[in-house]
Coordinates of C-alpha atoms and ligand atoms in Angstrom, one line a residue:
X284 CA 27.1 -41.7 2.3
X285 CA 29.0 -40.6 5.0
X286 CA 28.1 -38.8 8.1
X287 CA 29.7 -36.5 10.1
X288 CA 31.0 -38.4 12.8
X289 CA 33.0 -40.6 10.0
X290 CA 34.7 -37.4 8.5
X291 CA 35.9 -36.3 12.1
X292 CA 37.2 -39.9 12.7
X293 CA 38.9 -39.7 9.6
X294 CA 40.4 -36.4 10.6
X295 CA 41.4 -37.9 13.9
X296 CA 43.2 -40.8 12.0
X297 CA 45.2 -38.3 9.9
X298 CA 46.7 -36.3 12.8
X299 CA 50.3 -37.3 12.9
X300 CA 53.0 -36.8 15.2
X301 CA 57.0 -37.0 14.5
X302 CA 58.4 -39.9 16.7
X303 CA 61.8 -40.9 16.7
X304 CA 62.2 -44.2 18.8
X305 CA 59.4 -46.7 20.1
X306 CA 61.2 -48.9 23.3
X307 CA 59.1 -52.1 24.1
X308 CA 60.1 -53.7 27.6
X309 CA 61.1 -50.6 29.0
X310 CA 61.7 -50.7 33.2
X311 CA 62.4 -47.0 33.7
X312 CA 60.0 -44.8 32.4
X313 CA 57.0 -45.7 35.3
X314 CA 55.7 -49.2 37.1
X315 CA 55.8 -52.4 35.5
X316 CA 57.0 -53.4 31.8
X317 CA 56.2 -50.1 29.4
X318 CA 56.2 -49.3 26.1
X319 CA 57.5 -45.9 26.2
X320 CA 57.4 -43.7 22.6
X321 CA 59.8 -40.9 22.0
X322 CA 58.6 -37.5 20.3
X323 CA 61.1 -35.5 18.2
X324 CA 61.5 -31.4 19.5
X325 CA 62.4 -30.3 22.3
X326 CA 62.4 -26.4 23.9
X327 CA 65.3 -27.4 26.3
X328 CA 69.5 -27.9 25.3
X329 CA 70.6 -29.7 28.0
X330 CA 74.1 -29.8 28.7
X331 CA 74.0 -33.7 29.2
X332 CA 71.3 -34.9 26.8
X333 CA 71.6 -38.2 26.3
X334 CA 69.1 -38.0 23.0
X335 CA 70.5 -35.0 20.9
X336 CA 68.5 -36.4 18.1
X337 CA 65.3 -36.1 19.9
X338 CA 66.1 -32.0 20.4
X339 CA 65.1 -30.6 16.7
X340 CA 61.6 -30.6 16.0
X341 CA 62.1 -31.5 12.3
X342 CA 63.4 -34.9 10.6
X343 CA 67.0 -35.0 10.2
X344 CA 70.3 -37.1 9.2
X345 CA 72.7 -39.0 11.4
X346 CA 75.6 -40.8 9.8
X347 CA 77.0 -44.6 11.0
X348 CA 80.4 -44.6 9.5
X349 CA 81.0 -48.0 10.8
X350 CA 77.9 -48.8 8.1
X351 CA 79.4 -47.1 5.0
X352 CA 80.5 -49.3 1.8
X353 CA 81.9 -45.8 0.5
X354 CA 79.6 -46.9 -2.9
X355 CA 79.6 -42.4 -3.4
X356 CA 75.7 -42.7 -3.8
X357 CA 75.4 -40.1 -1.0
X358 CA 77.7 -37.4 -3.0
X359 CA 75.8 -38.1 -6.4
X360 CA 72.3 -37.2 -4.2
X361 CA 73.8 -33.7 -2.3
X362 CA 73.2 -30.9 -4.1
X363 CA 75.0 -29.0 -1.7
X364 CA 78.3 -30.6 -1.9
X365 CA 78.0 -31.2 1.5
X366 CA 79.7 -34.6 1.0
X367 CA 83.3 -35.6 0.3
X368 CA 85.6 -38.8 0.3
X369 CA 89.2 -38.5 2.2
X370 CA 91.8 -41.1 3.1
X371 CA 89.3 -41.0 6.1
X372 CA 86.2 -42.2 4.2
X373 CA 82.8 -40.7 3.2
X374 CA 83.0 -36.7 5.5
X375 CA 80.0 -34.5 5.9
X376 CA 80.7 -30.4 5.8
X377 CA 77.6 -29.8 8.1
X378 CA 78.0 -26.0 7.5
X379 CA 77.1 -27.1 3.7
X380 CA 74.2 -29.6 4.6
X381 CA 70.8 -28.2 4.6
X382 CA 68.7 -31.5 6.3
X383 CA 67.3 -32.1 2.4
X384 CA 67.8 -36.2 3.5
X385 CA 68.6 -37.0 0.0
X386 CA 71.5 -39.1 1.0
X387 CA 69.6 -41.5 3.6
X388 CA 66.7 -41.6 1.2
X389 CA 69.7 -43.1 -1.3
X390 CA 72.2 -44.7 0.9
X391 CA 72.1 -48.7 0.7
X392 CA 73.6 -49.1 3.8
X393 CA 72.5 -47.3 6.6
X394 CA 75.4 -45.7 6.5
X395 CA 73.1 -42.4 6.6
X396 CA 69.8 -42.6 8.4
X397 CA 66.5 -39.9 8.6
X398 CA 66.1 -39.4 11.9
X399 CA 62.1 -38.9 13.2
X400 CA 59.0 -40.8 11.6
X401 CA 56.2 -39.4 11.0
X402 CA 53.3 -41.6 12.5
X403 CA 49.6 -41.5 13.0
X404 CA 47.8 -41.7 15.9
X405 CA 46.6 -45.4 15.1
X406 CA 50.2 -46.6 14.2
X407 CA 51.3 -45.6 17.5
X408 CA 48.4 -47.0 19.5
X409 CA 48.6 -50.1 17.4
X410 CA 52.4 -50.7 18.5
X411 CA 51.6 -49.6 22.0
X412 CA 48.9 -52.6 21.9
X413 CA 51.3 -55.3 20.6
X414 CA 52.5 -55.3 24.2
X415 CA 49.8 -55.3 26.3
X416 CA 49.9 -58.9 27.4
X417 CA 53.0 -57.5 29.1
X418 CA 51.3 -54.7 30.9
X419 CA 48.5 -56.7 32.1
X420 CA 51.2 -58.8 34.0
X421 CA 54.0 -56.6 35.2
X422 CA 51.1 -53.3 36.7
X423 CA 52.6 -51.5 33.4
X424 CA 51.7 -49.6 30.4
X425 CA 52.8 -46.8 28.4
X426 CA 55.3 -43.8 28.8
X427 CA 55.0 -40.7 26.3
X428 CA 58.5 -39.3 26.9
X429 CA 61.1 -37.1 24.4
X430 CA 62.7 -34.7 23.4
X431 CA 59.8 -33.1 25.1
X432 CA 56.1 -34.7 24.4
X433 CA 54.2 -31.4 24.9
X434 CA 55.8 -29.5 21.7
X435 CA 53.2 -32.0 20.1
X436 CA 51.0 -32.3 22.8
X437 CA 47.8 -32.5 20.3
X438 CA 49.3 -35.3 18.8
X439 CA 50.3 -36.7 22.2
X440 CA 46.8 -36.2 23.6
X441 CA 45.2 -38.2 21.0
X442 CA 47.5 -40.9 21.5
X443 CA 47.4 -41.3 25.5
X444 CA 43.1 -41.2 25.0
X445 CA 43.3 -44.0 23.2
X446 CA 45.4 -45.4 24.6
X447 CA 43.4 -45.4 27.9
X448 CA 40.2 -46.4 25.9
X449 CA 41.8 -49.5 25.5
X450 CA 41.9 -49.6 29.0
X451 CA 46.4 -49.2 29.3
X452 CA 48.1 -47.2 31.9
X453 CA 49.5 -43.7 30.4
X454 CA 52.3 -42.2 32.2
X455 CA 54.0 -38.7 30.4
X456 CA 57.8 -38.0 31.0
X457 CA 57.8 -34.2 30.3
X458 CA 60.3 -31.4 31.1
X459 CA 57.5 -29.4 32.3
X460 CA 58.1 -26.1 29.6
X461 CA 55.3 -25.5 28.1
X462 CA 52.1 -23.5 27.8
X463 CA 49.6 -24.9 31.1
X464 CA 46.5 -24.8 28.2
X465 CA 48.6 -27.6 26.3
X466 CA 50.2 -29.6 29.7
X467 CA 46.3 -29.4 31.0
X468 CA 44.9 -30.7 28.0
X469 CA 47.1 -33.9 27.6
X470 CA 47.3 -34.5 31.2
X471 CA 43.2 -35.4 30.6
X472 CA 44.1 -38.5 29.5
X473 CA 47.5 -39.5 31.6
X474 CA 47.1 -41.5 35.1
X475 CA 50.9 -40.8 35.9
X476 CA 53.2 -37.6 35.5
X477 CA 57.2 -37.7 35.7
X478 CA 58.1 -34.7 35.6
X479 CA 62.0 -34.2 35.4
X480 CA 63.1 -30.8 38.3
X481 CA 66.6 -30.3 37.1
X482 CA 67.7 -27.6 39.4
X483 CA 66.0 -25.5 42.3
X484 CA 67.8 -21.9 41.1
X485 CA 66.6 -20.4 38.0
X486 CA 69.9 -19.0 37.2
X487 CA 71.9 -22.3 37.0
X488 CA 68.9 -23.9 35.4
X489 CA 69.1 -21.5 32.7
X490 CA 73.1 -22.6 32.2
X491 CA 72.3 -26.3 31.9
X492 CA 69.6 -26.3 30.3
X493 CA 68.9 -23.3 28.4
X494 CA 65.9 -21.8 30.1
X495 CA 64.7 -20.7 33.4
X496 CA 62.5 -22.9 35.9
X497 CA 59.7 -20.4 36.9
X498 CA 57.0 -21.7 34.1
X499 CA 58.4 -25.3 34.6
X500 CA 58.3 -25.2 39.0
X501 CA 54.7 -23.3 38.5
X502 CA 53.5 -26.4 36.1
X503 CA 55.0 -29.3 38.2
X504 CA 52.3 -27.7 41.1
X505 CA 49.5 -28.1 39.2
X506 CA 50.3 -31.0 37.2
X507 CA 50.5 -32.2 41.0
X508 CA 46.9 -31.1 41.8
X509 CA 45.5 -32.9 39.6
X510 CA 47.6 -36.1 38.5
X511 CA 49.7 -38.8 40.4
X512 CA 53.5 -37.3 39.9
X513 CA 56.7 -38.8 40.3
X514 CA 59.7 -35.6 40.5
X515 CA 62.6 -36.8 38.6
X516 CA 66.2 -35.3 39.2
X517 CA 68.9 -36.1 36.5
X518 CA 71.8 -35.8 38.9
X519 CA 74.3 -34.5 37.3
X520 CA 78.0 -33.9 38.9
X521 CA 78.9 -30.9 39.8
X522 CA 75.4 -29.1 38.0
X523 CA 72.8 -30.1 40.6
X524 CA 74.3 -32.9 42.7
X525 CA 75.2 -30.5 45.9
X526 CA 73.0 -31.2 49.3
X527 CA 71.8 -27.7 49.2
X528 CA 69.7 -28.0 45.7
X529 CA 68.8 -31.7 46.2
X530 CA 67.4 -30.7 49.9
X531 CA 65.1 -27.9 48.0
X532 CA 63.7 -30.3 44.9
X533 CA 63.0 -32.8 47.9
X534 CA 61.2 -30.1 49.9
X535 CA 59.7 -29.1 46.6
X536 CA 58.4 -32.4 45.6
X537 CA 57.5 -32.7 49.3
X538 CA 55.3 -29.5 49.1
X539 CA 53.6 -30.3 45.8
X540 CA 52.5 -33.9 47.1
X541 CA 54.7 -36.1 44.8
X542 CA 54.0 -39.6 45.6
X543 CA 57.5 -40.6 44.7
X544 CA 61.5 -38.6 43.6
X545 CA 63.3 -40.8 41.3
X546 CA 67.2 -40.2 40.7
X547 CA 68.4 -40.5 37.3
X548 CA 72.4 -41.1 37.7
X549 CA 73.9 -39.2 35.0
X550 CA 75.7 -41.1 32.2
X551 CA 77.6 -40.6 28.7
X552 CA 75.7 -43.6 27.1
X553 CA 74.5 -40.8 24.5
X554 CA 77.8 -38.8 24.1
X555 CA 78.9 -41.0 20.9
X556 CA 75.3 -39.7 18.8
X557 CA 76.8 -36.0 19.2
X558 CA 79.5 -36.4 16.6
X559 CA 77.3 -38.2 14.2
X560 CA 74.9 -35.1 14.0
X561 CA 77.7 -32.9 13.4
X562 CA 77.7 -31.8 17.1
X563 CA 80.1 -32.1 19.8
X564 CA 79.1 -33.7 23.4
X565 CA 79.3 -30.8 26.0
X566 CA 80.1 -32.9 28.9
X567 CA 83.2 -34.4 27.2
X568 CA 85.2 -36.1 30.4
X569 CA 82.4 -35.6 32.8
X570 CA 83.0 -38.9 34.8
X571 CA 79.9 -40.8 36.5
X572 CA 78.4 -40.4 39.9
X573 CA 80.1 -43.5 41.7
X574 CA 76.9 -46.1 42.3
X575 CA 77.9 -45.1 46.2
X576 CA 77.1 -41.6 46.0
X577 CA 73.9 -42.4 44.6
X578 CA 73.0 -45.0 46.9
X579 CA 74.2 -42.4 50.0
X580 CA 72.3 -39.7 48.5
X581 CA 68.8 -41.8 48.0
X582 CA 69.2 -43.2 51.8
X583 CA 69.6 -39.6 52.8
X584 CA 66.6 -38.8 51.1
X585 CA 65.1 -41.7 52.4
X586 CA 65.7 -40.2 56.3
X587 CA 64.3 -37.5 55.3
X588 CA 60.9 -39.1 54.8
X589 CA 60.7 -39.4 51.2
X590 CA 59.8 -42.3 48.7
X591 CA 63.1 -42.8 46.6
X592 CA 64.2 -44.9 43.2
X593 CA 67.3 -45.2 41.5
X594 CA 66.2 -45.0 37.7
X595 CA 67.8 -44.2 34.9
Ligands
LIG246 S1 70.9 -34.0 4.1 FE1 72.7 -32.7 3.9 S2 74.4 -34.0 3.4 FE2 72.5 -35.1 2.9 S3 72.0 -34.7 0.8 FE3 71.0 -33.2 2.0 S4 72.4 -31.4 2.1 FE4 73.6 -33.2 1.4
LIG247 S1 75.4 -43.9 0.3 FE1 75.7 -44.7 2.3 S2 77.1 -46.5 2.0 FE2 77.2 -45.2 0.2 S3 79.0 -43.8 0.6 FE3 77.1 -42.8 1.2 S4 77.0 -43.3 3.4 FE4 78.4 -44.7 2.5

């Protein structure tokens, strides 16, 4: 017979979240060696993304041509005639394609893949744990990051409180937009917040990025209240890298009592994924910040009186 407390378990176990990468060893994403799990869905568009595929909230397909054996299996499956074979190989009209993931589901390759798996709670947890060895050595744990963890943060919740049961270091990388009832809820269960101040103006935030900062600047104050925060500034050239914003996010993350800033140099590791979700890279020839720069701008910081990484 079975009691209450086993149907709600059960209930608990069933909750699942869409994730769309797990990282072991990662050094980036808070102290020590993490295991850092990325949820799919995202309410920003940011001009330099480095993760399109993390920005829709629903499963969808990315092609490797470099994969393709051009057997026509995905062609047979589209019942959109979304997919055609030219001198150039196996094309995708992504005007036609409506996301059905018929031809991943067939493809024999890998030459199309679903992006986003949907996991429970205790699938995640049980990966996190594989790794804990590491954690236990290194001061590290695990990092909830995105696309943007709080568009599931029920899902997200569950996963940091267990996680902490088991006695493992949460940290959440968030973007900060999001309703303070949901942020407050899964920040219950984190010991360490990163939360990503991408510019000081509204205005220019909303061009990068897609939104405004007001709900975002409100959130990093109280997320800072009431849980150890790191502020972390992409820097991106010529969007937010000027003295003049990066002196008001340093008086900003001064104000709110960040313990630490970390710089996140901006890079086009992620520009070759835009093309195989039928998207174009925004930032097309945006060069990097020289390593210089950065390491001028963090000593600056530094003079100023604030704690200062390099990250990425
Ligand atoms: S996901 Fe798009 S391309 Fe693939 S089978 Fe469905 S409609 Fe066709
Ligand atoms: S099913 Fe896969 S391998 Fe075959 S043609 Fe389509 S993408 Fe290429």
């Amino acid at each position: 017979m079975q009691t209450g407390i086993e149907n709600f378990v059960e209930a608990e176990t069933d909750l699942r979240g869409l994730v769309f990468d797990i990282q072991k060893f990662s050094l980036h994403d808070g102290p020590g060696i993490r295991t850092t799990v990325f949820i799919k869905g995202c309410p920003l568009v940011c001009k330099w993304c480095s993760n399109p595929e993390s920005q829709s909230l629903k499963q969808q397909i990315m092609t490797h041509d470099i994969r393709c054996i051009g057997c026509g299996k995905c062609a047979e499956a589209c019942g959109t005639g979304a997919i055609a074979f030219t001198e150039a190989g196996r094309e995708i009209d992504w005007e036609k394609c409506n996301e059905c993931l018929e031809c991943a589901k067939v493809c024999p390759a890998r030459g199309i893949e679903t992006v986003g798996k949907f996991m429970t709670v205790d699938e995640v947890v049980a990966k996190v744990e594989q790794d804990r060895i590491f954690y236990e050595n290194s001061g590290g744990g695990m990092t909830v990051s995105g696309g943007e963890p709080l568009v599931q943060w029920e899902f997200v919740s569950r996963v940091l409180e267990r996680c902490r049961e088991k006695g493992i270091h949460t940290a959440l990388d968030t973007c900060g937009m999001a309703p303070w009832r949901d942020l407050e809820r899964v920040i219950e269960h984190t010991d360490l917040v990163l939360f990503d101040v991408k510019h000081m103006d509204s205005a220019i935030h909303k061009e990068g990025t897609g939104v405004g900062n007001e709900t975002i600047l409100e959130n990093a104050r109280k997320v800072a209240e009431r849980t150890t925060t790191w502020v972390r500034i992409p820097l991106i050239p010529g969007f937010n890298d000027s003295e003049s914003n990066l002196t008001r996010v340093a008086q900003f993350a001064g104000e709110i009592g960040a313990e630490k800033i970390s710089l996140l140099p901006y890079h086009n590791y992620g520009s070759s994924k835009y093309p195989k979700l039928g998207r174009t890279y925004p930032m097309e020839g945006t060069p990097r910040l020289a390593d210089e720069k950065v390491e001028a701008l963090k000593r600056w910081l530094e003079t100023m009186g604030y704690r200062v990484e390099i990250g990425r």
